[in-house]
Tab-separated table of C-alpha atoms in Angstrom:
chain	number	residue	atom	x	y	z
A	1	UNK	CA	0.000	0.000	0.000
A	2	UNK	CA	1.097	3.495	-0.827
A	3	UNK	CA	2.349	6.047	2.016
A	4	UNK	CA	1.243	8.875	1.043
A	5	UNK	CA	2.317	12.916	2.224
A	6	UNK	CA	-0.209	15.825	1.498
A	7	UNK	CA	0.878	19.441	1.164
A	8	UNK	CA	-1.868	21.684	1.578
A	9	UNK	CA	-4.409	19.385	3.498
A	10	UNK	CA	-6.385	20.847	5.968
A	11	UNK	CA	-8.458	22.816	3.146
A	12	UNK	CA	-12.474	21.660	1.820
A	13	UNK	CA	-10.337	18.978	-0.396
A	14	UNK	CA	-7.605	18.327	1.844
A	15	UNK	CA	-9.373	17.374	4.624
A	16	UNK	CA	-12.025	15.009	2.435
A	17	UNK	CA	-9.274	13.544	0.927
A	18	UNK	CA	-7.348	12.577	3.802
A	19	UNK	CA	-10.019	11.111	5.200
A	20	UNK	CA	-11.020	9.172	1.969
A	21	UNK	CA	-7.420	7.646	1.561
A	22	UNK	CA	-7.219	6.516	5.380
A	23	UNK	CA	-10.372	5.024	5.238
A	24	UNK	CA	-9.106	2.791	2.161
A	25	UNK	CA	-5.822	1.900	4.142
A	26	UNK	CA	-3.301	3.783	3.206
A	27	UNK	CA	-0.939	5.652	4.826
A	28	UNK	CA	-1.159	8.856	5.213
A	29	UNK	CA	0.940	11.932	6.573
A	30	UNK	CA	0.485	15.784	6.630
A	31	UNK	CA	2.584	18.896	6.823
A	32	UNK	CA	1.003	21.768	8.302
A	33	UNK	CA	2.295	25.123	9.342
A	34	UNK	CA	0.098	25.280	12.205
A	35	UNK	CA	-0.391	22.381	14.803
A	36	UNK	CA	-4.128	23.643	15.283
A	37	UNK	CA	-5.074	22.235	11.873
A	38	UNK	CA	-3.245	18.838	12.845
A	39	UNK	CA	-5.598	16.375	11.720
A	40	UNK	CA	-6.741	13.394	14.347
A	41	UNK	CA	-5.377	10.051	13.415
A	42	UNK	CA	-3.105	11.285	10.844
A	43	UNK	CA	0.577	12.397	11.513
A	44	UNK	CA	1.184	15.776	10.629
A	45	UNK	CA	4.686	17.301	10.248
A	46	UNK	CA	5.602	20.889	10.334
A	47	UNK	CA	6.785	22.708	7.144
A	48	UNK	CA	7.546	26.560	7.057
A	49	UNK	CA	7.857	28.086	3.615
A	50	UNK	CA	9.477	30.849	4.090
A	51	UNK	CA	11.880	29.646	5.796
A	52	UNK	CA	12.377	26.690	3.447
A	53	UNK	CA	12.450	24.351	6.552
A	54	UNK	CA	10.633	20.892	6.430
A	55	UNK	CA	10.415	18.349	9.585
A	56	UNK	CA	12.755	15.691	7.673
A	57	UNK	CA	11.129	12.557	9.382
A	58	UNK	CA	7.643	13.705	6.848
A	59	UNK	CA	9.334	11.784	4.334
A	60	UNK	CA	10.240	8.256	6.166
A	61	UNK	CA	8.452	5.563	3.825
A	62	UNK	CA	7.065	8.133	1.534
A	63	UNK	CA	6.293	7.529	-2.146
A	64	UNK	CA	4.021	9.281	-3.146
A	65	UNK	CA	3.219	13.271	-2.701
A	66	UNK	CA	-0.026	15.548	-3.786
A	67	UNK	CA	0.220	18.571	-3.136
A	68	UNK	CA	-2.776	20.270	-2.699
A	69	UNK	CA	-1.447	24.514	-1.612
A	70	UNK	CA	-2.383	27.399	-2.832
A	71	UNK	CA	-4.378	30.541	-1.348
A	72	UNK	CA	-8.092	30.785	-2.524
A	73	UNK	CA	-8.210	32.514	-5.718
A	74	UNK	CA	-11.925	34.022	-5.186
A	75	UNK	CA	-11.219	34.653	-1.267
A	76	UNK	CA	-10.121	38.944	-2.088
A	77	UNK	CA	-10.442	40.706	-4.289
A	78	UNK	CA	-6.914	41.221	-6.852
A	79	UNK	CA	-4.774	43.845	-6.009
A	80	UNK	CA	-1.339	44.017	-7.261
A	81	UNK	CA	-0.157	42.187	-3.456
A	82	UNK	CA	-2.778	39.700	-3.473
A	83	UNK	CA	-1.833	38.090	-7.157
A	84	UNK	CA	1.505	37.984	-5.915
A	85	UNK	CA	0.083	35.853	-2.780
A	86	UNK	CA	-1.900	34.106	-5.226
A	87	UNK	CA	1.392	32.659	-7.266
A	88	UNK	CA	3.586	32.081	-4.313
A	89	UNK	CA	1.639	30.236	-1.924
A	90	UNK	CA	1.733	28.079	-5.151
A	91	UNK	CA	5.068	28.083	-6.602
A	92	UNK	CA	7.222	28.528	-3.661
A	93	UNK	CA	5.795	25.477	-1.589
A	94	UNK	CA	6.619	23.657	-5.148
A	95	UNK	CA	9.931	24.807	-5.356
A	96	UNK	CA	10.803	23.775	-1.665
A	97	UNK	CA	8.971	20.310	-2.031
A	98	UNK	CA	11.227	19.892	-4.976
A	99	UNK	CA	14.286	20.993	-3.433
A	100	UNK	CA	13.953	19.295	-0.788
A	101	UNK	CA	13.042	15.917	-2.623
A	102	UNK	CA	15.926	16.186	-5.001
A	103	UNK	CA	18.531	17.303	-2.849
A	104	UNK	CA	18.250	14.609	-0.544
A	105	UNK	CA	17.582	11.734	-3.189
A	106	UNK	CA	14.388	11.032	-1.822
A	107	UNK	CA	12.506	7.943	-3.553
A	108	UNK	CA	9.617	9.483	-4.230
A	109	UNK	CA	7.376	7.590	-7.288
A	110	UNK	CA	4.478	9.660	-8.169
A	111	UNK	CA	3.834	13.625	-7.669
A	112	UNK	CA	0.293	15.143	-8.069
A	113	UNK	CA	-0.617	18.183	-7.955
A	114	UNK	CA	-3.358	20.734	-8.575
A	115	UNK	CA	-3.918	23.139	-11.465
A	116	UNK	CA	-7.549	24.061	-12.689
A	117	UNK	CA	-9.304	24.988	-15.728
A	118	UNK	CA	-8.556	28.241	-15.300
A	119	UNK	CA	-5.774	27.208	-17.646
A	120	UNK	CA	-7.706	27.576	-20.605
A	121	UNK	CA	-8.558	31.192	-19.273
A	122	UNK	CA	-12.035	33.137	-18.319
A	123	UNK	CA	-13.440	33.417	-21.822
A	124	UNK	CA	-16.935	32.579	-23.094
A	125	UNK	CA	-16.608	30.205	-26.048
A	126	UNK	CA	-18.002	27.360	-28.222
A	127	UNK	CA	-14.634	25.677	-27.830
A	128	UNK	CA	-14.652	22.522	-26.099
A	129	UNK	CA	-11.367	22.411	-23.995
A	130	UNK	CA	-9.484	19.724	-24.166
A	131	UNK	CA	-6.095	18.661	-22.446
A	132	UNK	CA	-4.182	19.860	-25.841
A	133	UNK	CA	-6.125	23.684	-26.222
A	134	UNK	CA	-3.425	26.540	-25.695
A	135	UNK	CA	-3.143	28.455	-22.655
A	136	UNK	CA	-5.535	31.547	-22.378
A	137	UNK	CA	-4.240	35.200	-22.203
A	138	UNK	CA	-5.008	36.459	-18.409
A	139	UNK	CA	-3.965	36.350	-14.754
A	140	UNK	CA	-5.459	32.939	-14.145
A	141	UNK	CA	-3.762	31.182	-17.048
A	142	UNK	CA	-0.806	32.575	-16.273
A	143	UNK	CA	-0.942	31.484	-12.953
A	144	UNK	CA	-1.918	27.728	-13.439
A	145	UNK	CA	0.607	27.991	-16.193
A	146	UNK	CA	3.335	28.398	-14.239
A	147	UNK	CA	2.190	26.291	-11.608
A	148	UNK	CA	2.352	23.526	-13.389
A	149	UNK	CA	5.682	24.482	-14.558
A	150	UNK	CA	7.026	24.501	-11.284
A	151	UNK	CA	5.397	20.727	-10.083
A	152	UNK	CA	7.117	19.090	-13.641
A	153	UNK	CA	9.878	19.657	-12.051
A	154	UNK	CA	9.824	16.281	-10.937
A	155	UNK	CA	9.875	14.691	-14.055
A	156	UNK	CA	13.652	15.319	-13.607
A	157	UNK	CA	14.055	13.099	-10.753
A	158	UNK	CA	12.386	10.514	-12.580
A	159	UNK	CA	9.046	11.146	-10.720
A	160	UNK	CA	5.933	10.494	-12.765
A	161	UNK	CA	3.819	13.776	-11.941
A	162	UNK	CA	0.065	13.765	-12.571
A	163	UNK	CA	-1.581	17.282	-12.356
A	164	UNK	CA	-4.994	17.723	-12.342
A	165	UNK	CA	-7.286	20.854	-14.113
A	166	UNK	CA	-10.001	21.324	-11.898
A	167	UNK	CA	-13.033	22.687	-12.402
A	168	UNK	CA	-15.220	24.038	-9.431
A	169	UNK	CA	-15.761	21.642	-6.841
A	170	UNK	CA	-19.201	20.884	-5.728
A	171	UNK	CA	-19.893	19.973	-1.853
A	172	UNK	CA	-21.456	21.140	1.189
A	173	UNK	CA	-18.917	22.922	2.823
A	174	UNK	CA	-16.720	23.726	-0.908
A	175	UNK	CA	-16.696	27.797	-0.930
A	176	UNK	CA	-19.224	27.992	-4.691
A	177	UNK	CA	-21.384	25.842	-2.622
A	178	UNK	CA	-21.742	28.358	0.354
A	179	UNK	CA	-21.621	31.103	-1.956
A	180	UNK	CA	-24.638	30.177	-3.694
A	181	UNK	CA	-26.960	28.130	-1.817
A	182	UNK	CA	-27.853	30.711	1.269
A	183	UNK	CA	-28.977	32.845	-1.891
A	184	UNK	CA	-31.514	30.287	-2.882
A	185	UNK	CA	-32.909	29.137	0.042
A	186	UNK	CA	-33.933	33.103	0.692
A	187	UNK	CA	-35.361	32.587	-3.089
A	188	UNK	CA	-32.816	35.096	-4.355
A	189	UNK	CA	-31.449	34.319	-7.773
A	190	UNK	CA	-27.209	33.458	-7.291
A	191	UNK	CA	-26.778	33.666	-11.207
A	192	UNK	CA	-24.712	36.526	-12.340
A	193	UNK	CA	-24.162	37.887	-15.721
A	194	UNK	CA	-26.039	36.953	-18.589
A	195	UNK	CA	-26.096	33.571	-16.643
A	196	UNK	CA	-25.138	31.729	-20.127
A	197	UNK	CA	-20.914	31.094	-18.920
A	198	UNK	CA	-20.469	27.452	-18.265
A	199	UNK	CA	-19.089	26.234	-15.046
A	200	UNK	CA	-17.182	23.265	-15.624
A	201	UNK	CA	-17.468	21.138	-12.277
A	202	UNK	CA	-16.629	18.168	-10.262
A	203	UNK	CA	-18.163	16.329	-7.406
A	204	UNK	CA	-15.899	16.000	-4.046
A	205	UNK	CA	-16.562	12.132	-4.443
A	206	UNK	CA	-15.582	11.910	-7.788
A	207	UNK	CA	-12.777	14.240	-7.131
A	208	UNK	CA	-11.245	12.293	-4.418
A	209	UNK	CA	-11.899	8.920	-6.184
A	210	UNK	CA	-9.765	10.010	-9.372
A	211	UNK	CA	-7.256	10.444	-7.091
A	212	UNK	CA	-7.246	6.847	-5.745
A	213	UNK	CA	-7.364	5.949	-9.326
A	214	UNK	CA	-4.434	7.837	-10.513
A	215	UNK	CA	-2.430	6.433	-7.352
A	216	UNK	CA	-3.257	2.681	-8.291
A	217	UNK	CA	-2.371	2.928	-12.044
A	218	UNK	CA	1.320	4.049	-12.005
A	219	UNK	CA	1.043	4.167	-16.356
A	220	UNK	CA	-1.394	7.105	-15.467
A	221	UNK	CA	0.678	10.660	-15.828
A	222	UNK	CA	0.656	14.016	-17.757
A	223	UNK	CA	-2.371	16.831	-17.364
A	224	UNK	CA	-6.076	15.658	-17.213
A	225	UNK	CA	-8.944	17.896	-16.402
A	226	UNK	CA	-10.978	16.907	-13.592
A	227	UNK	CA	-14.305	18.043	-14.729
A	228	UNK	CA	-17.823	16.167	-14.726
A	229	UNK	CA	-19.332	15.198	-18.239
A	230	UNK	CA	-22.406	17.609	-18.200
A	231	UNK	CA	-22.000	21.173	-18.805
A	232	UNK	CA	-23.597	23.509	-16.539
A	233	UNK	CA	-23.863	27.415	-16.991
A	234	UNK	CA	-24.645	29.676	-14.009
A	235	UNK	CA	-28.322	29.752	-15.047
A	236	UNK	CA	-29.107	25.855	-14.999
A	237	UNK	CA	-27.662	25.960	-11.849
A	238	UNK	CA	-29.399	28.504	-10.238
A	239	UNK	CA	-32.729	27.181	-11.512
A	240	UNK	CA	-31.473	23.771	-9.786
A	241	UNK	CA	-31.072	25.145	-6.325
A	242	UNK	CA	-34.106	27.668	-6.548
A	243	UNK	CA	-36.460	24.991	-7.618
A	244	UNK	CA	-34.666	22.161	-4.947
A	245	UNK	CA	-35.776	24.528	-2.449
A	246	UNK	CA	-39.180	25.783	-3.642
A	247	UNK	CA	-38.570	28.535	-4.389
A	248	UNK	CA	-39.378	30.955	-7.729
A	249	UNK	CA	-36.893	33.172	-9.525
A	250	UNK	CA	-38.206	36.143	-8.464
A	251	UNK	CA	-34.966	38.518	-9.143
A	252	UNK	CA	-32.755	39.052	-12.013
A	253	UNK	CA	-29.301	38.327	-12.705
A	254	UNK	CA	-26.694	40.427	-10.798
A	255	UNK	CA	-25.177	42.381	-13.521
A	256	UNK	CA	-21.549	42.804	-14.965
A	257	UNK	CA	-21.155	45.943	-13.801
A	258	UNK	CA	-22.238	45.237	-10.242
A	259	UNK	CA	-19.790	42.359	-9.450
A	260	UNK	CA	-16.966	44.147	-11.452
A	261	UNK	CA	-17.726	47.440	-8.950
A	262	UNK	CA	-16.807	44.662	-6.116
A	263	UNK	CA	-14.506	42.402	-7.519
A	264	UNK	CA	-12.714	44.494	-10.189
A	265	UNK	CA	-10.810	41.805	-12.544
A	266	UNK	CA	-11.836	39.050	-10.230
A	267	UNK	CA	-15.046	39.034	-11.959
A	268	UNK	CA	-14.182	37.976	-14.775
A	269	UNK	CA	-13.531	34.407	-12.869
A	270	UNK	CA	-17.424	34.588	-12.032
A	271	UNK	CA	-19.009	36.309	-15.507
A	272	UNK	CA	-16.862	34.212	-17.876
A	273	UNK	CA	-16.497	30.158	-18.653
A	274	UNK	CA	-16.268	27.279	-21.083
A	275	UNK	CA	-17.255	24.145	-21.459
A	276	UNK	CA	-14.034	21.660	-20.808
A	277	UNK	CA	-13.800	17.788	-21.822
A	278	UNK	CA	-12.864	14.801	-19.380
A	279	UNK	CA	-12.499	12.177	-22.320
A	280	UNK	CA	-9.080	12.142	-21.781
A	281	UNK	CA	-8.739	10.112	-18.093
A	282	UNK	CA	-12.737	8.609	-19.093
A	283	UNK	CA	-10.483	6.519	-22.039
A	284	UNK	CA	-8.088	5.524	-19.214
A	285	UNK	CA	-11.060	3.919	-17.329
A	286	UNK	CA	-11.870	6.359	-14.938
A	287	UNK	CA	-15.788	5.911	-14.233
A	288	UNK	CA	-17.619	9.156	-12.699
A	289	UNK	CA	-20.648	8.496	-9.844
A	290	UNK	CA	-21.659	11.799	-10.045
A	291	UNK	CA	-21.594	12.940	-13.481
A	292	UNK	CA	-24.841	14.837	-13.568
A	293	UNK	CA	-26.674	17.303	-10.676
């Protein structure tokens, strides 16, 4: 069985995952910066970025690493300081990972890691991305662009490193979730925009199963988007939670102009989005449970 070290796992997914991979037996270890988000049953190991300092003994028996950090990209709104945030919290706990790993010859197999559609950029479209579409022009292709740079780095250590697109994750406590459903069970409309963008999406228990399935098939590596089959724009959606709570759609849209007054370019993450294809880990076998609402 796999022994397994998460970066980044006291988050929505990092705390479902964990959970999901003990449960299945294997073994599983954490580093944290903060022993208050130590999680129980688990081993957790203390890692400071900035100071490029990891608790060596994280590694004993490790083979496998997903790294799961970043800084919410929709938690402030994007000044000049927070995009900077935004790419380090990503890059630099890459970088040390990697250092780390390949200056002490560590045996490590397999290295996933997270991207997300956001690849492709915010940009409404009747382009169906796939795995092989070009990089988009903005802040948030730029950013998952060179965060995946940073985690093929392992390739040179003879790693095989899986990273995975994801689209928004869907789940009680995942932050679109919370965003959205308090709106609807007042009976206020959450759609913004013209409500046509597409929101390309994936269940937490699909999410979490792909990665058992990417750690059991070792042939498995390269980019795949993690995204369910159906595509969803902002209006289906809010017509799904407004009618799964009885309730009519008795106010408009927010407009552009409204969430770009709060957000600035931010909004463009919410008023923007494309349709994007799983085929590509579907052919590989992967079988979604929740492929529909």
């Amino acid at each position: 069985m796999k022994n397994i070290l998460i970066a980044g796992g006291t988050g929505f997914l990092g705390k479902y995952l964990v959970s999901f991979l003990v449960d299945r037996g294997y073994e599983v270890k954490l580093l944290t910066r903060n022993e208050n988000n130590a999680v129980k049953n688990v081993s957790s190991y203390e890692w400071n970025i900035e100071k490029s300092f990891i608790d060596k003994k994280a590694f004993e028996g490790v083979d496998t690493i997903i790294n799961l950090t970043g800084a919410a990209i929709g938690e402030k709104r994007w000044t000049k300081k927070r995009k900077q945030e935004l790419l380090d919290s990503r890059l630099k706990s890459i970088n040390l990972l990697y250092r780390y790993v390949s200056g002490n010859n560590l045996p490590i197999q397999t290295f996933i890691s997270s991207s997300a559609v956001g690849f492709y950029g915010a940009v409404a479209t009747n382009e169906i991305f796939t795995e092989e579409s070009a990089e988009g022009n903005d802040f948030l292709s730029d950013i998952c662009k060179q965060w995946e740079g940073a985690a093929q780095q392992f390739e040179s250590i003879g790693a095989r490193v899986v990273i995975l697109r994801k689209g928004v994750i869907m789940g009680k406590d995942s932050f679109f979730y919370k965003k959205t459903v308090p709106l609807a069970k007042l009976g206020i409309n959450p759609a913004v925009g013209d409500g046509n963008q597409y929101i390309p999406w994936i269940d937490i228990r699909d999410l979490v199963n792909l990665y058992d399935f990417i750690i059991k098939y070792p042939q498995i590596e390269g980019v795949f988007n993690a995204v369910s089959s159906q595509h969803l724009t902002m209006n289906e959606w809010a017509e799904i939670l407004l009618r799964n709570f009885k309730k009519r759609k008795l106010t408009p849209n927010v407009p552009d102009f409204v969430l770009k007054l709060i957000f600035g370019e931010m909004a463009n993450m919410f008023l923007k989005g494309s349709r994007v294809s799983n085929r590509k880990i579907k052919e590989l076998g992967f079988q979604f449970s929740f492929d529909k609402l």
